[in-house]
Coordinates of C-alpha atoms and ligand atoms in Angstrom, one line a residue:
M1115 CA -182.3 8.1 144.0
V1116 CA -184.5 10.4 141.8
Q1117 CA -181.8 10.4 139.0
A1118 CA -181.7 6.6 139.2
M1119 CA -185.4 6.4 138.7
I1120 CA -185.2 8.8 135.7
N1121 CA -182.5 6.7 134.2
T1122 CA -184.5 3.5 134.7
K1123 CA -187.5 5.1 133.1
L1124 CA -185.5 6.3 130.1
M1125 CA -183.8 2.9 129.6
Q1126 CA -187.3 1.3 129.5
A1127 CA -188.5 3.9 127.0
V1128 CA -185.4 3.3 124.8
Q1129 CA -186.0 -0.5 124.8
D1130 CA -189.7 0.0 123.8
M1131 CA -188.6 2.4 121.1
I1132 CA -186.0 0.0 119.8
G1133 CA -188.6 -2.8 119.7
E1134 CA -191.0 -0.6 117.6
L1135 CA -188.1 0.6 115.3
S1136 CA -187.1 -2.9 114.4
T1137 CA -190.6 -3.7 113.3
S1138 CA -191.3 -0.5 111.4
L1139 CA -187.8 0.1 109.8
G1140 CA -186.5 -3.5 109.6
E1141 CA -183.6 -4.9 111.6
D1142 CA -181.0 -4.2 108.8
K1143 CA -181.3 -0.5 109.5
L1144 CA -180.8 -0.8 113.2
S1145 CA -177.7 -1.7 115.3
I1146 CA -177.7 -2.4 119.0
D1147 CA -174.5 -4.5 119.3
K1148 CA -171.9 -3.1 121.6
P1149 CA -169.0 -2.8 119.1
T1150 CA -171.1 -0.7 116.7
R1151 CA -172.4 1.5 119.6
L1152 CA -168.8 2.1 120.7
V1153 CA -167.8 3.3 117.2
Y1154 CA -170.6 5.9 117.2
R1155 CA -169.8 7.3 120.6
I1156 CA -167.5 10.2 120.0
T1157 CA -166.4 12.5 117.2
H1158 CA -163.2 14.1 116.2
G1159 CA -163.8 16.8 118.8
P1160 CA -162.1 17.3 122.2
E1161 CA -165.1 16.9 124.5
A1162 CA -164.2 13.3 125.2
L1163 CA -160.8 14.5 126.7
L1164 CA -162.8 16.1 129.5
H1165 CA -164.6 12.9 130.7
E1166 CA -163.1 10.2 132.8
S1167 CA -165.3 7.6 131.2
L1168 CA -166.5 7.3 127.6
D1169 CA -169.7 5.6 128.9
D1170 CA -171.2 9.1 129.0
F1171 CA -171.3 9.0 125.2
T1172 CA -172.5 5.4 124.5
P1173 CA -175.7 5.4 122.5
A1174 CA -178.4 2.7 122.9
A1175 CA -178.8 2.2 119.2
I1176 CA -177.8 3.4 115.7
V1177 CA -180.4 3.7 112.9
R1178 CA -179.6 4.1 109.3
P1179 CA -182.5 5.7 107.4
T1180 CA -182.6 5.6 103.6
S1181 CA -185.4 8.1 103.1
T1182 CA -187.1 11.1 104.6
E1183 CA -190.0 8.8 105.5
D1184 CA -187.6 6.6 107.5
V1185 CA -186.4 9.7 109.4
Q1186 CA -190.0 10.7 110.1
T1187 CA -190.7 7.2 111.5
I1188 CA -187.6 7.5 113.8
V1189 CA -188.4 11.0 115.0
K1190 CA -192.1 10.2 115.6
L1191 CA -191.1 7.3 117.8
A1192 CA -188.6 9.4 119.7
D1193 CA -191.3 12.0 120.3
K1194 CA -193.7 9.2 121.5
Y1195 CA -191.1 7.7 123.9
E1196 CA -189.3 11.0 124.7
V1197 CA -186.0 9.5 123.8
P1198 CA -183.0 11.8 122.8
I1199 CA -181.8 11.7 119.2
V1200 CA -178.4 12.7 117.9
P1201 CA -178.1 13.2 114.2
Q1202 CA -174.6 12.3 112.8
G1203 CA -172.9 12.8 109.5
G1204 CA -169.2 12.0 109.2
R1205 CA -168.6 12.7 112.9
T1206 CA -165.6 14.9 112.0
C1207 CA -166.9 18.0 113.8
T1208 CA -165.3 19.5 116.8
Y1209 CA -168.5 19.6 118.8
G1210 CA -172.1 18.5 118.6
A1211 CA -172.3 15.0 117.1
E1212 CA -171.1 13.1 120.2
A1213 CA -173.7 10.6 121.3
I1214 CA -175.3 10.6 124.7
R1215 CA -175.8 7.7 127.0
D1216 CA -179.1 5.9 126.0
C1217 CA -179.7 8.1 123.0
I1218 CA -180.6 7.0 119.5
V1219 CA -178.1 8.0 116.9
I1220 CA -179.4 8.7 113.4
D1221 CA -176.5 8.0 111.0
T1222 CA -177.5 10.1 107.9
A1223 CA -174.7 8.7 105.7
T1224 CA -177.1 6.2 104.2
M1225 CA -179.1 9.0 102.6
D1226 CA -176.6 9.6 99.9
K1227 CA -178.4 10.3 96.6
I1228 CA -178.0 13.4 94.4
L1229 CA -181.5 14.0 93.3
E1230 CA -181.6 16.8 90.8
I1231 CA -179.4 19.4 89.0
D1232 CA -180.5 22.4 87.0
E1233 CA -177.3 23.5 85.3
G1234 CA -178.8 26.7 83.8
S1235 CA -180.0 27.9 87.2
Y1236 CA -176.9 26.7 89.1
R1237 CA -178.9 24.7 91.6
I1238 CA -178.5 21.2 92.8
T1239 CA -180.5 19.2 95.3
A1240 CA -179.2 16.2 97.2
E1241 CA -179.9 14.1 100.3
A1242 CA -178.3 15.1 103.6
G1243 CA -175.9 12.1 103.8
V1244 CA -174.1 12.9 100.5
R1245 CA -170.4 13.3 101.3
V1246 CA -168.9 16.7 100.3
V1247 CA -166.2 15.0 98.3
D1248 CA -168.8 13.1 96.2
F1249 CA -170.8 16.2 95.7
H1250 CA -167.7 18.1 94.5
R1251 CA -166.8 15.3 92.1
Y1252 CA -170.3 15.2 90.6
L1253 CA -170.2 18.9 89.9
E1254 CA -166.6 18.9 88.6
E1255 CA -167.4 16.2 86.1
R1256 CA -170.0 18.6 84.7
G1257 CA -167.6 21.6 84.6
F1258 CA -168.8 23.2 87.8
M1259 CA -167.4 23.9 91.2
C1260 CA -168.8 23.9 94.7
V1261 CA -167.2 26.6 96.7
D1262 CA -168.1 25.2 100.1
F1263 CA -164.8 23.3 100.6
P1264 CA -164.1 22.1 104.1
T1265 CA -160.8 20.3 104.9
M1266 CA -162.5 17.1 106.0
N1267 CA -164.5 16.8 102.8
K1268 CA -163.9 13.1 102.5
A1269 CA -166.1 12.4 105.5
A1270 CA -168.2 15.5 106.0
T1271 CA -171.8 15.4 104.8
L1272 CA -174.1 18.0 103.2
G1273 CA -176.6 17.9 106.0
A1274 CA -173.9 18.6 108.6
R1275 CA -172.6 21.5 106.5
A1276 CA -176.1 23.1 107.0
A1277 CA -176.3 22.1 110.7
L1278 CA -172.9 23.7 111.3
N1279 CA -173.0 26.6 108.9
G1280 CA -169.5 25.4 108.1
Y1281 CA -166.4 27.4 107.3
N1282 CA -164.7 27.0 103.9
K1283 CA -161.4 28.2 102.5
F1284 CA -163.2 30.6 100.1
E1285 CA -165.3 32.3 102.8
N1286 CA -163.6 35.6 102.0
R1287 CA -165.1 35.6 98.6
W1288 CA -168.2 33.4 98.8
G1289 CA -169.3 33.1 102.4
S1290 CA -169.9 30.2 104.7
S1291 CA -172.1 27.1 104.0
G1292 CA -175.2 29.0 104.8
Y1293 CA -174.6 31.3 101.8
H1294 CA -174.6 28.4 99.4
I1295 CA -177.6 26.7 100.8
K1296 CA -180.8 27.8 99.2
G1297 CA -183.3 25.3 100.5
L1298 CA -183.6 22.6 103.2
E1299 CA -185.9 19.8 103.9
V1300 CA -186.1 19.2 107.6
V1301 CA -187.9 16.7 109.8
L1302 CA -189.1 18.5 112.8
P1303 CA -189.2 17.0 116.3
N1304 CA -192.9 16.2 115.8
G1305 CA -192.1 14.1 112.8
E1306 CA -193.4 16.5 110.1
A1307 CA -191.2 17.0 107.1
V1308 CA -191.1 20.7 105.9
W1309 CA -189.3 22.3 103.0
L1310 CA -187.7 25.7 103.9
G1311 CA -186.1 28.5 102.1
R1312 CA -185.4 32.1 103.0
G1313 CA -188.9 33.6 103.3
T1314 CA -190.3 31.1 100.8
S1315 CA -190.1 27.4 100.0
A1316 CA -188.6 28.2 96.6
P1317 CA -184.9 27.7 96.3
T1318 CA -183.9 31.4 96.4
K1319 CA -185.4 34.8 97.1
S1320 CA -184.6 37.8 99.2
V1321 CA -186.3 37.6 102.5
V1322 CA -189.8 39.2 102.9
G1323 CA -191.5 36.4 104.8
L1324 CA -190.1 34.8 107.9
N1325 CA -186.6 33.5 107.2
M1326 CA -187.2 30.1 108.7
M1327 CA -184.5 28.1 106.9
D1328 CA -181.8 30.1 108.7
L1329 CA -183.0 28.9 112.1
F1330 CA -181.7 25.5 111.1
I1331 CA -178.4 26.8 109.6
G1332 CA -175.9 26.3 112.4
S1333 CA -178.5 24.6 114.7
R1334 CA -176.3 21.5 115.3
G1335 CA -179.2 19.1 115.2
T1336 CA -181.0 20.8 118.1
L1337 CA -184.1 21.7 116.1
G1338 CA -184.6 19.0 113.6
V1339 CA -183.0 16.5 111.2
V1340 CA -181.9 17.9 107.8
T1341 CA -182.9 15.4 105.1
K1342 CA -182.4 17.3 101.8
V1343 CA -180.3 20.3 100.7
T1344 CA -180.5 22.6 97.7
E1345 CA -177.3 24.4 97.0
R1346 CA -175.9 26.9 94.4
F1347 CA -172.7 26.2 92.5
I1348 CA -170.5 28.1 90.0
D1349 CA -168.6 27.5 86.8
M1350 CA -165.2 26.1 87.3
P1351 CA -162.8 29.1 87.2
P1352 CA -160.4 28.7 84.2
S1353 CA -157.4 30.3 86.0
Y1354 CA -155.9 29.9 89.5
H1355 CA -152.8 31.7 90.9
Y1356 CA -151.2 31.1 94.2
G1357 CA -148.6 33.3 95.8
I1358 CA -146.9 33.7 99.2
R1359 CA -144.5 36.1 100.9
A1360 CA -142.4 36.0 104.1
F1361 CA -142.3 38.7 106.8
K1362 CA -139.8 39.4 109.5
D1363 CA -142.3 40.5 112.0
Y1364 CA -145.9 39.6 112.6
E1365 CA -147.1 43.2 112.5
D1366 CA -146.1 43.5 108.8
G1367 CA -147.6 40.1 108.1
L1368 CA -151.0 40.9 109.7
K1369 CA -151.2 44.3 108.1
T1370 CA -150.6 42.6 104.7
Y1371 CA -153.3 40.1 105.4
I1372 CA -155.8 42.8 106.4
D1373 CA -155.0 44.9 103.3
L1374 CA -155.3 41.9 101.0
R1375 CA -158.8 41.3 102.1
K1376 CA -160.1 44.8 102.2
P1377 CA -163.7 44.8 100.8
L1378 CA -162.7 46.1 97.4
N1379 CA -160.2 43.2 97.0
A1380 CA -162.3 40.6 98.6
G1381 CA -164.5 40.3 95.5
L1382 CA -161.6 39.0 93.5
L1383 CA -159.1 37.5 95.9
W1384 CA -160.5 34.2 97.0
R1385 CA -158.4 33.5 100.0
S1386 CA -155.5 34.6 102.1
K1387 CA -154.1 32.8 105.1
V1388 CA -151.5 33.6 107.7
Y1389 CA -148.9 31.1 109.1
H1390 CA -146.9 31.8 112.2
K1391 CA -143.3 30.6 112.7
W1392 CA -144.3 28.6 115.9
F1393 CA -146.4 26.3 113.6
L1394 CA -144.1 26.5 110.5
S1395 CA -140.9 25.5 112.3
Q1396 CA -142.6 22.4 113.8
A1397 CA -144.5 21.5 110.6
V1398 CA -141.6 21.9 108.2
K1399 CA -139.3 20.0 110.5
G1400 CA -141.8 17.2 111.1
M1401 CA -142.8 16.8 107.4
L1402 CA -139.8 17.8 105.3
E1403 CA -137.0 17.5 107.9
I1404 CA -135.7 21.0 107.1
D1405 CA -135.2 23.9 109.4
F1406 CA -137.4 26.9 109.0
P1407 CA -135.3 30.2 108.8
D1408 CA -134.9 31.8 112.2
D1409 CA -135.4 35.4 111.0
V1410 CA -138.9 34.9 109.4
E1411 CA -141.8 35.2 111.8
M1412 CA -144.8 35.0 109.4
L1413 CA -145.9 33.9 106.0
V1414 CA -149.0 35.2 104.2
D1415 CA -150.4 33.6 101.1
Y1416 CA -153.2 34.3 98.5
H1417 CA -155.3 32.3 96.1
I1418 CA -156.9 34.1 93.1
L1419 CA -159.3 32.4 90.8
G1420 CA -161.3 33.6 87.8
E1421 CA -160.9 34.6 84.1
P1422 CA -157.1 34.7 83.2
D1423 CA -156.8 38.4 82.5
V1424 CA -158.6 39.4 85.7
V1425 CA -156.5 37.0 87.7
E1426 CA -153.3 38.4 86.2
Q1427 CA -154.3 42.0 87.1
M1428 CA -155.4 41.0 90.6
E1429 CA -152.1 39.2 91.3
K1430 CA -150.1 42.3 90.4
H1431 CA -152.2 44.2 92.9
A1432 CA -151.7 41.5 95.6
I1433 CA -147.9 41.5 95.1
R1434 CA -147.8 45.3 95.4
I1435 CA -149.7 45.1 98.8
M1436 CA -147.3 42.5 100.0
E1437 CA -144.2 44.4 99.0
D1438 CA -145.6 47.6 100.5
H1439 CA -145.4 45.8 103.9
N1440 CA -141.9 44.4 103.3
G1441 CA -142.9 41.0 102.0
F1442 CA -140.2 39.0 100.3
W1443 CA -139.3 35.4 99.2
R1444 CA -135.9 33.6 99.4
D1445 CA -134.4 30.3 98.3
D1446 CA -134.1 29.0 101.8
M1447 CA -137.9 28.9 102.3
P1448 CA -139.8 25.7 102.2
P1449 CA -141.5 24.8 98.9
T1450 CA -144.5 27.0 98.3
D1451 CA -146.8 24.2 97.1
I1452 CA -146.3 22.5 100.5
I1453 CA -147.3 25.7 102.4
G1454 CA -150.3 26.2 100.2
R1455 CA -151.6 22.7 100.9
M1456 CA -150.6 22.6 104.6
H1457 CA -154.2 22.8 105.7
E1458 CA -154.9 19.5 104.0
T1459 CA -151.6 17.8 104.7
I1460 CA -149.4 18.7 107.7
E1461 CA -152.2 19.5 110.2
K1462 CA -153.9 16.3 109.6
Y1463 CA -150.7 14.3 109.8
M1464 CA -149.7 16.0 113.0
G1465 CA -153.0 15.6 114.6
M1466 CA -154.2 12.2 113.6
G1467 CA -151.2 10.4 112.3
G1468 CA -149.9 10.2 115.7
L1469 CA -147.0 12.7 116.1
W1470 CA -145.8 12.6 119.7
S1471 CA -147.8 9.4 120.2
D1472 CA -146.8 5.7 120.0
R1473 CA -150.2 4.8 118.5
I1474 CA -148.8 3.7 115.2
I1475 CA -146.4 1.3 116.9
N1476 CA -148.6 0.2 119.9
G1477 CA -152.1 1.1 119.0
G1478 CA -154.4 2.7 121.6
M1479 CA -155.4 6.3 122.1
A1480 CA -153.9 8.8 119.6
N1481 CA -153.1 12.3 120.2
R1482 CA -156.1 14.6 119.6
I1483 CA -156.3 18.0 118.0
I1484 CA -158.1 20.7 119.8
P1485 CA -159.1 23.3 117.2
L1486 CA -160.2 26.7 118.6
D1487 CA -161.3 29.5 116.3
P1488 CA -162.5 32.7 117.9
M1489 CA -163.8 35.4 115.5
I1490 CA -162.1 38.8 116.0
P1491 CA -162.8 42.1 114.3
D1492 CA -159.9 43.1 112.0
S1493 CA -159.8 46.5 113.7
K1494 CA -158.6 44.8 116.9
L1495 CA -156.6 41.9 115.3
L1496 CA -153.1 43.2 116.1
E1497 CA -153.8 44.0 119.7
Y1498 CA -155.6 40.7 120.3
Y1499 CA -152.9 38.7 118.6
K1500 CA -150.2 40.1 120.9
E1501 CA -152.1 39.1 124.0
Y1502 CA -153.2 35.8 122.6
L1503 CA -149.6 34.7 121.9
K1504 CA -148.8 35.3 125.6
L1505 CA -151.7 33.2 126.7
L1506 CA -150.7 30.4 124.4
R1507 CA -147.1 30.5 125.7
E1508 CA -148.5 29.7 129.2
I1509 CA -149.5 26.3 127.9
E1510 CA -145.9 25.4 127.2
D1511 CA -144.0 27.4 129.8
G1512 CA -144.1 24.7 132.5
E1513 CA -145.0 27.1 135.3
S1514 CA -148.5 28.5 134.6
Y1515 CA -150.1 25.1 133.8
P1516 CA -147.6 22.3 134.7
A1517 CA -150.1 19.4 134.0
L1518 CA -151.0 21.0 130.6
T1519 CA -147.3 21.5 129.7
D1520 CA -146.8 17.8 130.2
S1521 CA -149.7 16.7 128.0
M1522 CA -150.4 19.4 125.4
K1523 CA -148.5 21.3 122.7
V1524 CA -149.4 24.3 120.6
L1525 CA -149.3 23.2 117.0
N1526 CA -150.6 26.3 115.3
P1527 CA -150.8 29.5 117.3
A1528 CA -153.2 32.2 116.2
G1529 CA -153.3 32.0 112.4
P1530 CA -156.0 34.4 111.0
V1531 CA -158.1 33.3 108.1
P1532 CA -160.8 35.4 106.5
G1533 CA -164.3 35.3 107.8
D1534 CA -166.9 37.8 106.6
V1535 CA -165.7 41.2 105.5
G1536 CA -163.9 42.9 108.4
Y1537 CA -163.7 39.8 110.6
S1538 CA -161.2 37.0 110.9
K1539 CA -161.3 33.5 112.3
I1540 CA -158.2 32.9 114.4
W1541 CA -157.2 29.3 113.6
I1542 CA -155.6 27.7 116.6
L1543 CA -154.6 24.1 116.9
L1544 CA -153.6 22.5 120.2
L1545 CA -152.4 18.8 120.3
A1546 CA -153.4 16.8 123.4
N1547 CA -151.7 13.6 124.4
W1548 CA -154.8 11.8 125.6
N1549 CA -153.0 9.1 127.5
K1550 CA -151.7 11.7 129.9
W1551 CA -154.9 13.5 130.6
D1552 CA -156.0 13.3 134.2
N1553 CA -158.3 15.3 136.4
E1554 CA -155.6 17.9 137.1
T1555 CA -155.0 18.4 133.3
R1556 CA -158.8 18.8 132.8
K1557 CA -159.0 21.4 135.6
E1558 CA -156.1 23.3 134.1
F1559 CA -157.4 23.2 130.6
K1560 CA -160.8 24.5 131.7
D1561 CA -159.2 27.4 133.5
W1562 CA -157.0 28.2 130.5
F1563 CA -160.1 27.9 128.2
R1564 CA -162.1 30.3 130.3
R1565 CA -159.3 32.9 129.9
H1566 CA -159.1 32.2 126.1
A1567 CA -162.9 32.8 125.9
E1568 CA -162.8 36.0 128.0
L1569 CA -160.0 37.4 125.9
A1570 CA -161.9 36.9 122.7
L1571 CA -165.0 38.5 124.2
R1572 CA -163.0 41.4 125.6
F1573 CA -161.9 42.2 122.0
D1574 CA -165.6 42.1 120.8
G1575 CA -165.0 38.7 119.3
S1576 CA -167.0 35.5 119.3
I1577 CA -166.3 32.0 120.5
T1578 CA -169.3 30.4 118.9
G1579 CA -168.1 30.5 115.3
T1580 CA -167.2 27.6 113.0
H1581 CA -165.9 24.8 115.2
G1582 CA -167.3 26.5 118.2
F1583 CA -165.9 24.1 120.7
I1584 CA -166.8 25.0 124.3
P1585 CA -166.5 22.4 127.0
R1586 CA -170.1 21.1 127.6
E1587 CA -170.1 22.1 131.3
M1588 CA -169.2 25.7 130.4
E1589 CA -171.3 26.1 127.3
V1590 CA -174.5 27.7 128.6
E1591 CA -172.6 30.1 130.8
L1592 CA -170.2 31.3 128.1
V1593 CA -172.9 31.5 125.4
R1594 CA -175.0 33.6 127.7
K1595 CA -172.0 35.9 128.2
E1596 CA -171.4 36.2 124.5
V1597 CA -175.0 36.7 123.3
G1598 CA -176.5 38.4 126.4
E1599 CA -179.2 37.1 128.8
K1600 CA -182.2 38.3 126.8
T1601 CA -180.9 36.9 123.5
Y1602 CA -180.1 33.5 125.1
E1603 CA -183.6 33.4 126.6
F1604 CA -185.1 34.1 123.2
M1605 CA -183.1 31.3 121.7
K1606 CA -184.4 29.0 124.4
M1607 CA -187.9 30.1 123.7
I1608 CA -187.5 29.1 120.0
K1609 CA -186.0 25.7 121.0
K1610 CA -188.9 25.1 123.4
T1611 CA -191.5 26.0 120.8
I1612 CA -190.0 23.7 118.1
D1613 CA -188.8 20.9 120.4
P1614 CA -191.0 21.0 123.5
K1615 CA -189.9 17.6 124.7
N1616 CA -186.2 18.4 124.3
I1617 CA -185.4 15.3 122.3
M1618 CA -183.2 16.8 119.6
N1619 CA -179.5 16.7 120.6
P1620 CA -180.4 17.9 124.1
K1621 CA -176.8 18.2 125.4
V1622 CA -175.9 20.9 122.9
R1623 CA -176.3 24.6 123.7
F1624 CA -179.4 24.6 125.9
Ligands
FAD1136 C1 -158.6 18.6 110.7 C2 -159.9 19.2 110.7 C3 -160.1 20.3 109.8 C4 -161.4 20.9 109.7 N1 -161.6 21.9 108.9 C5 -162.8 22.4 108.8 C6 -163.1 23.5 107.8 O1 -162.2 23.9 107.1 N2 -164.3 24.0 107.8 C7 -165.3 23.6 108.6 O2 -166.4 24.1 108.6 N3 -165.1 22.6 109.5 C8 -163.9 22.0 109.6 N4 -163.7 20.9 110.4 C9 -164.9 20.4 111.2 C10 -165.7 19.4 110.4 O3 -164.9 18.5 109.7 C11 -166.7 20.0 109.4 O4 -167.4 21.1 110.0 C12 -167.6 19.0 108.7 O5 -168.4 19.7 107.8 C13 -168.5 18.3 109.7 O6 -169.3 17.4 108.9 P1 -169.7 16.0 109.5 O7 -170.5 15.3 108.5 O8 -168.5 15.2 109.9 O9 -170.6 16.4 110.8 P2 -170.9 15.7 112.1 O10 -169.6 15.8 113.0 O11 -171.4 14.3 111.9 O12 -172.0 16.6 112.7 C14 -171.9 17.9 113.0 C15 -173.1 18.5 113.7 O13 -174.2 18.5 112.8 C16 -175.3 17.8 113.3 N5 -175.8 17.1 112.1 C17 -175.2 16.2 111.3 N6 -176.0 15.8 110.3 C18 -177.2 16.4 110.5 C19 -178.4 16.4 109.9 N7 -178.6 15.7 108.8 N8 -179.4 17.1 110.4 C20 -179.3 17.8 111.5 N9 -178.1 17.9 112.2 C21 -177.1 17.2 111.7 C22 -174.7 16.9 114.3 O14 -175.6 16.5 115.3 C23 -173.6 17.8 114.9 O15 -174.1 18.7 115.8 C24 -162.5 20.3 110.5 C25 -162.3 19.2 111.3 C26 -161.0 18.7 111.4 C27 -160.8 17.4 112.2

């Protein structure tokens, strides 16, 4: 009864807000028709699998601002009517951009202008809706490179990179999105627009004052709407070498990976990645129709970029490390260029192209990737890996989780990729057959997920990094566990201070 009254009050507030929005912004920037609202409901992320009805995600309206002033108008009205807002970029994230029933979605993709470049100082400023791919192209045409390079760069937006503190394939060398971002314009929940840097409003400086920009890096739209971003970039490296070796057991493979990215090497080696046979045998068969050799358990690769003479020296060093751990290469291995581009090709094909699904023939729901990526300290990587493989096998063994076995596959078991020095992100991809998910599957998945989270925390890891997917109903409990009671309460205090009416993406984190 009380809930019904709250819902009715919210619906009325939303209608009043939409009325004012259409007058102040103009009807062409506003959509309230059902087909559009359905398109903006969910993201690429798995949360939708856990709900019986997608109505939970249907927004009341979508607004498409073209300036900071437009965003201010929207946010001021949301503040006045106390209506939830969800900012969206390309909606490719694993968690955070899903709409909420009766919310207003701000589609930032219409704020797509590059505003200023200072080539001598390696700084560029652009609007939040610029797609990463267009940003890259703009810099490349001028002989530069942006090193924040996410897989889904064709849809991902710059504002969302800030809101997620995204992971990129060169994190080992250059750090996550937050390292490249030097300034942000943010519209706060009270409608004010502020320009933030680290301890200053200028684009770069070591922190002496309060580091307010970093509150918004990784905040997932819970504190404000990012409207402009200043980033650093680099000169395009003239030389690029790629190499790969096979290992007969994963211990050798993991030791190689850890040695390759020791701090002294990390300054020169741009990336190293690990591929387990569980993934390779499916991927190589699915894409190339060839069998992956039985006696090879792991592949480890490296990418080195820079001046030609430095790259050459570094590559000799990388090969020596690989050979010290029994790394080798043979003619019966799959083509190396395919492995090196696997992140951009096979995983996407397997997840979205509809492998194990009849979507391409009959339409309807596709299979859905569930990416998980706990961060684990390198000192505990081997031990964690051993236990995690066992937990993953339970998904497919048919006994531990019968409903899951019937509706989910492990695409990529734990594949470490570099995080900050001394830490790895463990890249795990599960593939869910959405058509088969019922309440029993949901229950089993949540149970399995809890064990996955507890395992990472037991090894001093984190489950809130990069994609950071945690089922909504478990999020507060698991985040509290990871960061500790007092830290969580401190975060809540900051959220309440900045967003006292809880209008900014209110289903996320708090
Ligand atoms: C196959 C696959 C591979 C992926 N690989 C990577 C990878 O390598 N690295 C990586 O980091 N991620 C990866 N992702 C996740 C995702 O694609 C990226 O993080 C991407 O940068 C998200 O951008 P987006 O514009 O789609 O964000 P969205 O999904 O639209 O939004 C993400 C979050 O940011 C908030 N947000 C968006 N715009 C704003 C704004 N202007 N102001 C405030 N909040 C905002 C949203 O509310 C949401 O919480 C991958 C996803 C898939 C499906």
